[in-house]
mmCIF file of C-alpha atoms in Angstrom:
data_model
loop_
_atom_site.group_PDB
_atom_site.id
_atom_site.type_symbol
_atom_site.label_atom_id
_atom_site.label_comp_id
_atom_site.label_asym_id
_atom_site.label_seq_id
_atom_site.Cartn_x
_atom_site.Cartn_y
_atom_site.Cartn_z
ATOM 1 C CA UNK A 1 -0.572 -0.199 -0.085
ATOM 2 C CA UNK A 2 1.781 3.259 -0.933
ATOM 3 C CA UNK A 3 1.629 6.144 1.660
ATOM 4 C CA UNK A 4 -0.947 8.645 0.329
ATOM 5 C CA UNK A 5 0.694 11.428 1.887
ATOM 6 C CA UNK A 6 3.508 11.217 -1.125
ATOM 7 C CA UNK A 7 3.417 13.447 -4.310
ATOM 8 C CA UNK A 8 4.864 13.868 -6.793
ATOM 9 C CA UNK A 9 5.425 16.861 -9.532
ATOM 10 C CA UNK A 10 6.901 15.768 -13.028
ATOM 11 C CA UNK A 11 7.895 18.489 -14.727
ATOM 12 C CA UNK A 12 6.967 18.750 -18.852
ATOM 13 C CA UNK A 13 7.228 22.041 -20.287
ATOM 14 C CA UNK A 14 9.948 22.200 -21.546
ATOM 15 C CA UNK A 15 11.204 22.124 -25.431
ATOM 16 C CA UNK A 16 14.403 20.466 -25.586
ATOM 17 C CA UNK A 17 15.582 22.618 -28.577
ATOM 18 C CA UNK A 18 19.106 21.075 -28.597
ATOM 19 C CA UNK A 19 17.396 17.745 -29.874
ATOM 20 C CA UNK A 20 16.660 19.752 -32.808
ATOM 21 C CA UNK A 21 15.049 18.361 -35.286
ATOM 22 C CA UNK A 22 13.094 15.165 -33.447
ATOM 23 C CA UNK A 23 12.480 17.975 -30.973
ATOM 24 C CA UNK A 24 10.212 20.675 -31.536
ATOM 25 C CA UNK A 25 7.993 23.311 -29.965
ATOM 26 C CA UNK A 26 4.737 21.547 -30.974
ATOM 27 C CA UNK A 27 6.210 17.673 -29.967
ATOM 28 C CA UNK A 28 9.115 18.153 -27.410
ATOM 29 C CA UNK A 29 11.568 15.134 -26.441
ATOM 30 C CA UNK A 30 9.655 14.460 -23.080
ATOM 31 C CA UNK A 31 6.609 12.955 -25.823
ATOM 32 C CA UNK A 32 9.236 11.138 -28.170
ATOM 33 C CA UNK A 33 10.762 7.384 -26.860
ATOM 34 C CA UNK A 34 14.085 8.907 -27.635
ATOM 35 C CA UNK A 35 15.830 5.636 -26.727
ATOM 36 C CA UNK A 36 14.273 3.378 -28.448
ATOM 37 C CA UNK A 37 12.580 1.470 -25.651
ATOM 38 C CA UNK A 38 8.872 1.448 -26.505
ATOM 39 C CA UNK A 39 8.550 4.010 -23.823
ATOM 40 C CA UNK A 40 7.872 8.176 -24.413
ATOM 41 C CA UNK A 41 10.836 9.892 -21.566
ATOM 42 C CA UNK A 42 8.009 11.408 -19.794
ATOM 43 C CA UNK A 43 6.132 7.872 -19.351
ATOM 44 C CA UNK A 44 9.188 5.870 -18.061
ATOM 45 C CA UNK A 45 9.541 8.931 -14.946
ATOM 46 C CA UNK A 46 5.600 8.703 -14.577
ATOM 47 C CA UNK A 47 6.169 5.011 -14.106
ATOM 48 C CA UNK A 48 9.449 4.886 -12.154
ATOM 49 C CA UNK A 49 7.530 7.923 -10.022
ATOM 50 C CA UNK A 50 4.715 5.464 -9.495
ATOM 51 C CA UNK A 51 6.990 2.690 -7.723
ATOM 52 C CA UNK A 52 7.203 4.876 -5.026
ATOM 53 C CA UNK A 53 3.957 7.265 -4.937
ATOM 54 C CA UNK A 54 0.347 6.598 -6.013
ATOM 55 C CA UNK A 55 -0.438 7.262 -8.964
ATOM 56 C CA UNK A 56 -3.447 9.685 -8.769
ATOM 57 C CA UNK A 57 -1.033 11.839 -6.153
ATOM 58 C CA UNK A 58 1.642 12.361 -9.367
ATOM 59 C CA UNK A 59 0.706 15.475 -10.893
ATOM 60 C CA UNK A 60 1.905 16.768 -14.502
ATOM 61 C CA UNK A 61 3.118 20.377 -14.790
ATOM 62 C CA UNK A 62 3.274 21.103 -18.300
ATOM 63 C CA UNK A 63 2.717 24.020 -20.997
ATOM 64 C CA UNK A 64 -0.776 24.152 -21.983
ATOM 65 C CA UNK A 65 -0.101 23.716 -25.443
ATOM 66 C CA UNK A 66 0.835 20.255 -24.625
ATOM 67 C CA UNK A 67 -2.399 19.333 -22.695
ATOM 68 C CA UNK A 68 -3.754 16.530 -25.837
ATOM 69 C CA UNK A 69 -0.275 15.158 -25.459
ATOM 70 C CA UNK A 70 -0.180 14.508 -22.491
ATOM 71 C CA UNK A 71 -3.564 12.308 -21.812
ATOM 72 C CA UNK A 72 -2.531 11.002 -25.464
ATOM 73 C CA UNK A 73 1.275 9.356 -23.555
ATOM 74 C CA UNK A 74 -0.528 9.014 -19.874
ATOM 75 C CA UNK A 75 -4.109 7.374 -20.503
ATOM 76 C CA UNK A 76 -4.043 7.048 -16.631
ATOM 77 C CA UNK A 77 -3.799 10.477 -15.322
ATOM 78 C CA UNK A 78 -7.246 12.893 -14.689
ATOM 79 C CA UNK A 79 -8.003 16.485 -15.274
ATOM 80 C CA UNK A 80 -6.674 16.768 -11.533
ATOM 81 C CA UNK A 81 -3.493 15.984 -12.051
ATOM 82 C CA UNK A 82 -2.506 18.085 -14.811
ATOM 83 C CA UNK A 83 -1.408 21.227 -14.570
ATOM 84 C CA UNK A 84 -0.968 23.449 -16.827
ATOM 85 C CA UNK A 85 1.134 27.094 -17.035
ATOM 86 C CA UNK A 86 -0.595 29.591 -19.702
ATOM 87 C CA UNK A 87 2.944 31.431 -19.705
ATOM 88 C CA UNK A 88 6.325 29.678 -19.702
ATOM 89 C CA UNK A 89 8.237 31.450 -16.431
ATOM 90 C CA UNK A 90 10.322 28.783 -15.596
ATOM 91 C CA UNK A 91 10.335 26.489 -12.493
ATOM 92 C CA UNK A 92 10.443 28.533 -9.466
ATOM 93 C CA UNK A 93 5.926 29.704 -10.374
ATOM 94 C CA UNK A 94 5.124 26.860 -11.472
ATOM 95 C CA UNK A 95 6.085 24.196 -8.703
ATOM 96 C CA UNK A 96 5.191 27.138 -5.944
ATOM 97 C CA UNK A 97 1.348 27.045 -7.384
ATOM 98 C CA UNK A 98 1.464 23.150 -7.275
ATOM 99 C CA UNK A 99 2.515 23.267 -4.255
ATOM 100 C CA UNK A 100 -0.376 25.160 -3.536
ATOM 101 C CA UNK A 101 -3.192 22.786 -4.875
ATOM 102 C CA UNK A 102 -1.119 20.276 -3.376
ATOM 103 C CA UNK A 103 -1.404 22.111 0.349
ATOM 104 C CA UNK A 104 -4.435 22.569 0.049
ATOM 105 C CA UNK A 105 -5.803 18.792 -0.576
ATOM 106 C CA UNK A 106 -3.104 17.686 1.668
ATOM 107 C CA UNK A 107 -1.497 19.633 4.364
ATOM 108 C CA UNK A 108 0.695 16.884 5.537
ATOM 109 C CA UNK A 109 2.510 15.996 2.240
ATOM 110 C CA UNK A 110 5.571 15.454 1.230
ATOM 111 C CA UNK A 111 7.031 15.484 -2.607
ATOM 112 C CA UNK A 112 9.580 15.342 -5.016
ATOM 113 C CA UNK A 113 9.652 17.492 -8.051
ATOM 114 C CA UNK A 114 11.657 15.913 -11.012
ATOM 115 C CA UNK A 115 12.040 16.374 -14.468
ATOM 116 C CA UNK A 116 9.953 13.997 -17.140
ATOM 117 C CA UNK A 117 13.276 13.688 -19.836
ATOM 118 C CA UNK A 118 16.274 12.341 -17.206
ATOM 119 C CA UNK A 119 17.447 9.014 -18.125
ATOM 120 C CA UNK A 120 18.294 6.826 -14.571
ATOM 121 C CA UNK A 121 19.068 2.748 -14.780
ATOM 122 C CA UNK A 122 18.147 1.963 -11.758
ATOM 123 C CA UNK A 123 15.165 2.572 -10.806
ATOM 124 C CA UNK A 124 15.492 1.037 -7.016
ATOM 125 C CA UNK A 125 18.168 2.664 -6.078
ATOM 126 C CA UNK A 126 16.264 5.891 -6.863
ATOM 127 C CA UNK A 127 13.189 4.752 -5.039
ATOM 128 C CA UNK A 128 15.378 3.986 -2.101
ATOM 129 C CA UNK A 129 17.092 7.658 -2.017
ATOM 130 C CA UNK A 130 13.692 9.355 -2.749
ATOM 131 C CA UNK A 131 12.366 6.994 0.302
ATOM 132 C CA UNK A 132 15.631 8.425 2.289
ATOM 133 C CA UNK A 133 14.521 11.986 1.495
ATOM 134 C CA UNK A 134 10.586 11.453 2.489
ATOM 135 C CA UNK A 135 11.249 10.084 5.617
ATOM 136 C CA UNK A 136 13.748 13.013 6.683
ATOM 137 C CA UNK A 137 11.747 15.322 5.027
ATOM 138 C CA UNK A 138 8.819 13.792 7.069
ATOM 139 C CA UNK A 139 9.943 14.950 10.321
ATOM 140 C CA UNK A 140 12.578 18.039 9.648
ATOM 141 C CA UNK A 141 11.805 21.391 7.930
ATOM 142 C CA UNK A 142 14.205 20.991 4.865
ATOM 143 C CA UNK A 143 14.666 21.472 1.536
ATOM 144 C CA UNK A 144 16.575 18.218 0.016
ATOM 145 C CA UNK A 145 18.492 17.816 -3.660
ATOM 146 C CA UNK A 146 19.352 14.583 -5.607
ATOM 147 C CA UNK A 147 23.694 15.414 -6.309
ATOM 148 C CA UNK A 148 25.289 13.226 -8.339
ATOM 149 C CA UNK A 149 28.836 12.064 -8.443
ATOM 150 C CA UNK A 150 30.513 13.610 -10.960
ATOM 151 C CA UNK A 151 33.068 11.417 -13.516
ATOM 152 C CA UNK A 152 34.157 13.870 -15.256
ATOM 153 C CA UNK A 153 35.443 17.856 -15.137
ATOM 154 C CA UNK A 154 31.536 19.102 -17.066
ATOM 155 C CA UNK A 155 31.264 22.424 -17.633
ATOM 156 C CA UNK A 156 27.482 21.827 -18.468
ATOM 157 C CA UNK A 157 26.040 21.079 -14.615
ATOM 158 C CA UNK A 158 25.764 23.656 -11.994
ATOM 159 C CA UNK A 159 27.110 21.980 -8.610
ATOM 160 C CA UNK A 160 26.380 21.727 -5.216
ATOM 161 C CA UNK A 161 29.113 22.189 -2.880
ATOM 162 C CA UNK A 162 27.839 19.983 0.968
ATOM 163 C CA UNK A 163 29.327 20.022 3.833
ATOM 164 C CA UNK A 164 32.599 17.555 3.738
ATOM 165 C CA UNK A 165 33.243 16.497 7.585
ATOM 166 C CA UNK A 166 29.064 15.721 7.432
ATOM 167 C CA UNK A 167 29.653 11.542 7.968
ATOM 168 C CA UNK A 168 25.459 11.162 7.402
ATOM 169 C CA UNK A 169 23.782 10.361 3.889
ATOM 170 C CA UNK A 170 22.012 13.000 3.996
ATOM 171 C CA UNK A 171 24.795 15.973 3.757
ATOM 172 C CA UNK A 172 24.303 19.844 4.494
ATOM 173 C CA UNK A 173 24.719 22.030 1.915
ATOM 174 C CA UNK A 174 27.439 24.570 1.858
ATOM 175 C CA UNK A 175 26.575 26.652 -0.981
ATOM 176 C CA UNK A 176 25.327 25.814 -5.116
ATOM 177 C CA UNK A 177 27.825 26.975 -7.781
ATOM 178 C CA UNK A 178 26.846 28.254 -11.473
ATOM 179 C CA UNK A 179 28.175 25.866 -14.386
ATOM 180 C CA UNK A 180 31.987 26.576 -14.250
ATOM 181 C CA UNK A 181 34.346 26.232 -16.590
ATOM 182 C CA UNK A 182 37.159 23.253 -17.300
ATOM 183 C CA UNK A 183 39.239 24.222 -14.834
ATOM 184 C CA UNK A 184 37.239 25.658 -12.226
ATOM 185 C CA UNK A 185 35.186 22.128 -12.464
ATOM 186 C CA UNK A 186 38.153 20.227 -12.201
ATOM 187 C CA UNK A 187 39.148 21.654 -8.870
ATOM 188 C CA UNK A 188 35.720 20.784 -8.168
ATOM 189 C CA UNK A 189 36.130 17.058 -8.599
ATOM 190 C CA UNK A 190 39.395 17.623 -7.035
ATOM 191 C CA UNK A 191 38.037 18.873 -3.464
ATOM 192 C CA UNK A 192 35.550 15.891 -3.589
ATOM 193 C CA UNK A 193 33.021 17.165 -2.101
ATOM 194 C CA UNK A 194 30.956 18.924 -5.214
ATOM 195 C CA UNK A 195 28.009 16.967 -6.943
ATOM 196 C CA UNK A 196 26.521 17.441 -10.496
ATOM 197 C CA UNK A 197 23.096 19.519 -9.753
ATOM 198 C CA UNK A 198 20.160 17.053 -11.163
ATOM 199 C CA UNK A 199 17.607 19.301 -10.428
ATOM 200 C CA UNK A 200 15.515 16.687 -7.944
ATOM 201 C CA UNK A 201 13.807 18.323 -5.724
ATOM 202 C CA UNK A 202 11.945 17.012 -2.525
ATOM 203 C CA UNK A 203 9.850 18.713 0.657
ATOM 204 C CA UNK A 204 7.033 18.781 2.378
ATOM 205 C CA UNK A 205 4.873 20.912 1.756
ATOM 206 C CA UNK A 206 4.186 22.969 4.434
ATOM 207 C CA UNK A 207 8.308 23.278 4.002
ATOM 208 C CA UNK A 208 8.482 24.226 0.665
ATOM 209 C CA UNK A 209 5.568 26.830 1.146
ATOM 210 C CA UNK A 210 7.031 28.796 3.985
ATOM 211 C CA UNK A 211 10.231 29.052 2.074
ATOM 212 C CA UNK A 212 8.586 30.636 -0.417
ATOM 213 C CA UNK A 213 7.175 33.078 1.484
ATOM 214 C CA UNK A 214 9.897 33.677 3.528
ATOM 215 C CA UNK A 215 12.368 34.065 0.309
ATOM 216 C CA UNK A 216 9.862 35.267 -2.644
ATOM 217 C CA UNK A 217 7.541 37.349 -1.051
ATOM 218 C CA UNK A 218 5.793 38.812 -4.061
ATOM 219 C CA UNK A 219 5.547 35.562 -5.812
ATOM 220 C CA UNK A 220 3.896 34.349 -2.387
ATOM 221 C CA UNK A 221 1.376 36.658 -2.142
ATOM 222 C CA UNK A 222 0.035 36.504 -6.444
ATOM 223 C CA UNK A 223 -0.879 32.659 -6.162
ATOM 224 C CA UNK A 224 -1.952 32.550 -2.544
ATOM 225 C CA UNK A 225 -4.625 35.172 -3.660
ATOM 226 C CA UNK A 226 -5.999 32.453 -5.723
ATOM 227 C CA UNK A 227 -5.413 29.691 -2.804
ATOM 228 C CA UNK A 228 -9.667 29.925 -2.032
ATOM 229 C CA UNK A 229 -10.502 28.487 -6.066
ATOM 230 C CA UNK A 230 -7.358 25.816 -6.348
ATOM 231 C CA UNK A 231 -9.257 22.193 -6.502
ATOM 232 C CA UNK A 232 -12.169 24.149 -7.760
ATOM 233 C CA UNK A 233 -13.497 25.107 -11.494
ATOM 234 C CA UNK A 234 -12.415 28.721 -11.038
ATOM 235 C CA UNK A 235 -9.140 28.227 -10.421
ATOM 236 C CA UNK A 236 -8.498 28.750 -14.755
ATOM 237 C CA UNK A 237 -9.177 31.900 -14.852
ATOM 238 C CA UNK A 238 -7.569 32.877 -11.679
ATOM 239 C CA UNK A 239 -4.344 31.395 -13.322
ATOM 240 C CA UNK A 240 -5.181 32.810 -16.815
ATOM 241 C CA UNK A 241 -5.300 36.390 -15.161
ATOM 242 C CA UNK A 242 -2.470 35.612 -12.654
ATOM 243 C CA UNK A 243 0.145 33.641 -14.044
ATOM 244 C CA UNK A 244 2.186 36.131 -16.696
ATOM 245 C CA UNK A 245 2.225 38.295 -14.107
ATOM 246 C CA UNK A 246 5.122 35.681 -11.995
ATOM 247 C CA UNK A 247 8.217 36.790 -12.343
ATOM 248 C CA UNK A 248 10.555 34.706 -14.669
ATOM 249 C CA UNK A 249 12.741 32.802 -11.762
ATOM 250 C CA UNK A 250 14.309 29.147 -11.182
ATOM 251 C CA UNK A 251 13.164 27.351 -7.966
ATOM 252 C CA UNK A 252 17.557 27.214 -7.574
ATOM 253 C CA UNK A 253 17.968 30.909 -7.539
ATOM 254 C CA UNK A 254 14.309 31.806 -6.151
ATOM 255 C CA UNK A 255 14.468 29.352 -3.219
ATOM 256 C CA UNK A 256 17.639 26.627 -2.899
ATOM 257 C CA UNK A 257 20.310 29.326 -3.038
ATOM 258 C CA UNK A 258 18.702 31.469 -0.948
ATOM 259 C CA UNK A 259 17.988 29.367 2.068
ATOM 260 C CA UNK A 260 20.031 27.921 5.224
ATOM 261 C CA UNK A 261 17.539 24.444 5.561
ATOM 262 C CA UNK A 262 19.097 22.760 2.222
ATOM 263 C CA UNK A 263 20.788 19.142 2.283
ATOM 264 C CA UNK A 264 22.284 16.660 -0.201
ATOM 265 C CA UNK A 265 21.783 12.904 -0.658
ATOM 266 C CA UNK A 266 24.611 11.996 -3.188
ATOM 267 C CA UNK A 267 22.857 9.762 -5.772
ATOM 268 C CA UNK A 268 23.185 6.255 -5.813
ATOM 269 C CA UNK A 269 21.580 5.461 -9.147
ATOM 270 C CA UNK A 270 23.472 6.355 -12.917
ATOM 271 C CA UNK A 271 21.646 9.703 -14.497
ATOM 272 C CA UNK A 272 21.534 11.401 -17.532
ATOM 273 C CA UNK A 273 19.998 14.861 -17.861
ATOM 274 C CA UNK A 274 19.590 13.861 -21.810
ATOM 275 C CA UNK A 275 19.957 17.227 -22.336
ATOM 276 C CA UNK A 276 22.061 16.850 -25.984
ATOM 277 C CA UNK A 277 22.378 14.371 -28.527
ATOM 278 C CA UNK A 278 26.016 13.476 -27.389
ATOM 279 C CA UNK A 279 24.759 12.642 -23.882
ATOM 280 C CA UNK A 280 22.357 10.554 -25.981
ATOM 281 C CA UNK A 281 24.578 8.516 -27.723
ATOM 282 C CA UNK A 282 26.818 8.357 -24.069
ATOM 283 C CA UNK A 283 23.756 5.729 -23.158
ATOM 284 C CA UNK A 284 22.872 3.895 -26.490
ATOM 285 C CA UNK A 285 24.061 0.628 -27.548
ATOM 286 C CA UNK A 286 27.233 0.840 -30.158
ATOM 287 C CA UNK A 287 28.180 -1.480 -33.284
ATOM 288 C CA UNK A 288 31.866 -2.135 -33.664
ATOM 289 C CA UNK A 289 32.625 1.118 -34.757
ATOM 290 C CA UNK A 290 30.952 2.762 -31.924
ATOM 291 C CA UNK A 291 27.775 3.706 -34.079
ATOM 292 C CA UNK A 292 24.840 4.290 -32.211
ATOM 293 C CA UNK A 293 21.606 3.670 -34.403
ATOM 294 C CA UNK A 294 18.009 4.315 -33.596
ATOM 295 C CA UNK A 295 14.765 2.667 -35.671
ATOM 296 C CA UNK A 296 17.474 3.379 -38.691
ATOM 297 C CA UNK A 297 18.698 -0.152 -40.699
ATOM 298 C CA UNK A 298 22.230 1.687 -40.568
ATOM 299 C CA UNK A 299 24.636 0.410 -43.553
ATOM 300 C CA UNK A 300 28.248 2.308 -42.375
ATOM 301 C CA UNK A 301 31.374 2.468 -44.341
ATOM 302 C CA UNK A 302 34.264 3.834 -42.817
ATOM 303 C CA UNK A 303 32.160 5.766 -40.325
ATOM 304 C CA UNK A 304 32.482 5.504 -36.589
ATOM 305 C CA UNK A 305 31.264 7.333 -33.444
ATOM 306 C CA UNK A 306 28.485 8.763 -35.080
ATOM 307 C CA UNK A 307 25.097 9.201 -33.828
ATOM 308 C CA UNK A 308 21.664 7.891 -36.279
ATOM 309 C CA UNK A 309 18.398 8.385 -35.828
ATOM 310 C CA UNK A 310 15.373 8.234 -38.268
ATOM 311 C CA UNK A 311 11.984 6.501 -38.917
ATOM 312 C CA UNK A 312 11.515 3.226 -37.778
ATOM 313 C CA UNK A 313 12.832 0.659 -40.701
ATOM 314 C CA UNK A 314 14.572 4.155 -43.060
ATOM 315 C CA UNK A 315 17.777 2.888 -44.351
ATOM 316 C CA UNK A 316 20.819 5.008 -44.197
ATOM 317 C CA UNK A 317 23.745 4.975 -45.701
ATOM 318 C CA UNK A 318 26.517 6.673 -43.965
ATOM 319 C CA UNK A 319 30.334 6.479 -45.476
ATOM 320 C CA UNK A 320 33.425 8.847 -44.087
ATOM 321 C CA UNK A 321 31.564 10.690 -41.684
ATOM 322 C CA UNK A 322 33.462 10.477 -37.954
ATOM 323 C CA UNK A 323 31.915 11.723 -34.630
ATOM 324 C CA UNK A 324 28.587 13.035 -36.396
ATOM 325 C CA UNK A 325 24.464 13.362 -35.438
ATOM 326 C CA UNK A 326 22.529 12.001 -38.241
ATOM 327 C CA UNK A 327 18.945 12.706 -37.732
ATOM 328 C CA UNK A 328 16.052 12.504 -40.097
ATOM 329 C CA UNK A 329 12.797 13.274 -39.481
ATOM 330 C CA UNK A 330 9.604 14.280 -42.277
ATOM 331 C CA UNK A 331 10.861 17.557 -43.714
ATOM 332 C CA UNK A 332 14.481 18.311 -42.071
ATOM 333 C CA UNK A 333 17.738 16.206 -42.024
ATOM 334 C CA UNK A 334 20.809 16.994 -39.657
ATOM 335 C CA UNK A 335 23.676 15.943 -40.256
ATOM 336 C CA UNK A 336 26.224 18.092 -37.961
ATOM 337 C CA UNK A 337 29.679 17.866 -35.943
ATOM 338 C CA UNK A 338 28.945 16.013 -32.367
ATOM 339 C CA UNK A 339 31.356 18.887 -31.232
ATOM 340 C CA UNK A 340 29.187 21.479 -32.133
ATOM 341 C CA UNK A 341 26.205 20.035 -30.547
ATOM 342 C CA UNK A 342 26.060 23.055 -28.399
ATOM 343 C CA UNK A 343 25.184 25.203 -31.276
ATOM 344 C CA UNK A 344 22.009 23.308 -32.222
ATOM 345 C CA UNK A 345 19.868 25.917 -30.490
ATOM 346 C CA UNK A 346 21.629 28.507 -33.119
ATOM 347 C CA UNK A 347 21.046 26.610 -36.083
ATOM 348 C CA UNK A 348 17.348 25.777 -35.121
ATOM 349 C CA UNK A 349 17.103 29.955 -35.071
ATOM 350 C CA UNK A 350 18.500 29.950 -38.745
ATOM 351 C CA UNK A 351 16.507 27.656 -39.569
ATOM 352 C CA UNK A 352 13.080 29.559 -38.536
ATOM 353 C CA UNK A 353 14.425 32.853 -39.416
ATOM 354 C CA UNK A 354 15.076 31.348 -43.558
ATOM 355 C CA UNK A 355 12.259 28.593 -44.092
ATOM 356 C CA UNK A 356 9.409 29.583 -41.105
ATOM 357 C CA UNK A 357 8.302 28.836 -37.713
ATOM 358 C CA UNK A 358 6.829 24.961 -39.108
ATOM 359 C CA UNK A 359 10.596 23.389 -39.093
ATOM 360 C CA UNK A 360 11.039 24.253 -35.317
#
């Protein structure tokens, strides 16, 4: 029997533009089967959370344009569970909004906030880490996060510095650090008490609402103004009128960097944020020449280290390419060096400017 006080907020509003041309504004990456497993990323995340949390207590936070996609891919969820943002305002406003809805329904709730598009292989280890956090948050005023032990000096993630002297599994956080340059990232790894910030948070609803009240009083007042209509038929009107007034601010900056009751659990599971084609390539099986192939029937000659993706059973012949991203989707074919994958966002802007918004 799952604990009825356990809740989840599944964040599914992002666009994932570095995965263009598969991920587009109208059909972003969380709704695609990026790994070729038979499940989309949002389906995998929902099922992972449902190992610990009652399915009816998993709320999906997404942009209103993705409402139909959510119900299509998660047919068991109800309208109550889908929380729609009428405007994109980063993570703090939507987390506060969902937290107030949950608080009104169950003031004893403890909850996890998790992105919908991450790859986690050992789901039992994930559930164990979340259970440890929930147990702590039920009896302590704590804002908790899961940190990932770094495997190399990655400059694409923020870092969490924890108290080195702590012998406990749950460690007090000293500070959050912005994405570093390479030398700084190397020094973080040498110091040994730095973790990658995975953007996974756990807390009691009382603690997170109190933290917003303390650290973001204007944002809190804006959303608290609708408390009486939350979970009623009048909620939509209030949110449509007021949500666009919210400041565009991340929960890291709004709460985590400003609070002194922040703790981290070093995760015991492998993790990948699947933020780019290169990170997806790292997680896929490879052929003898280190080519990763999804869906396609690939014939390669003098080709290695490539990420190749197409629709099901399309024949793709690659000769003489090394370390490229080759993605064939409908009207778009992308052939792009893996080393420049961070520039795909810029390429997408150029494509839209030259050929029209429908290509992005």
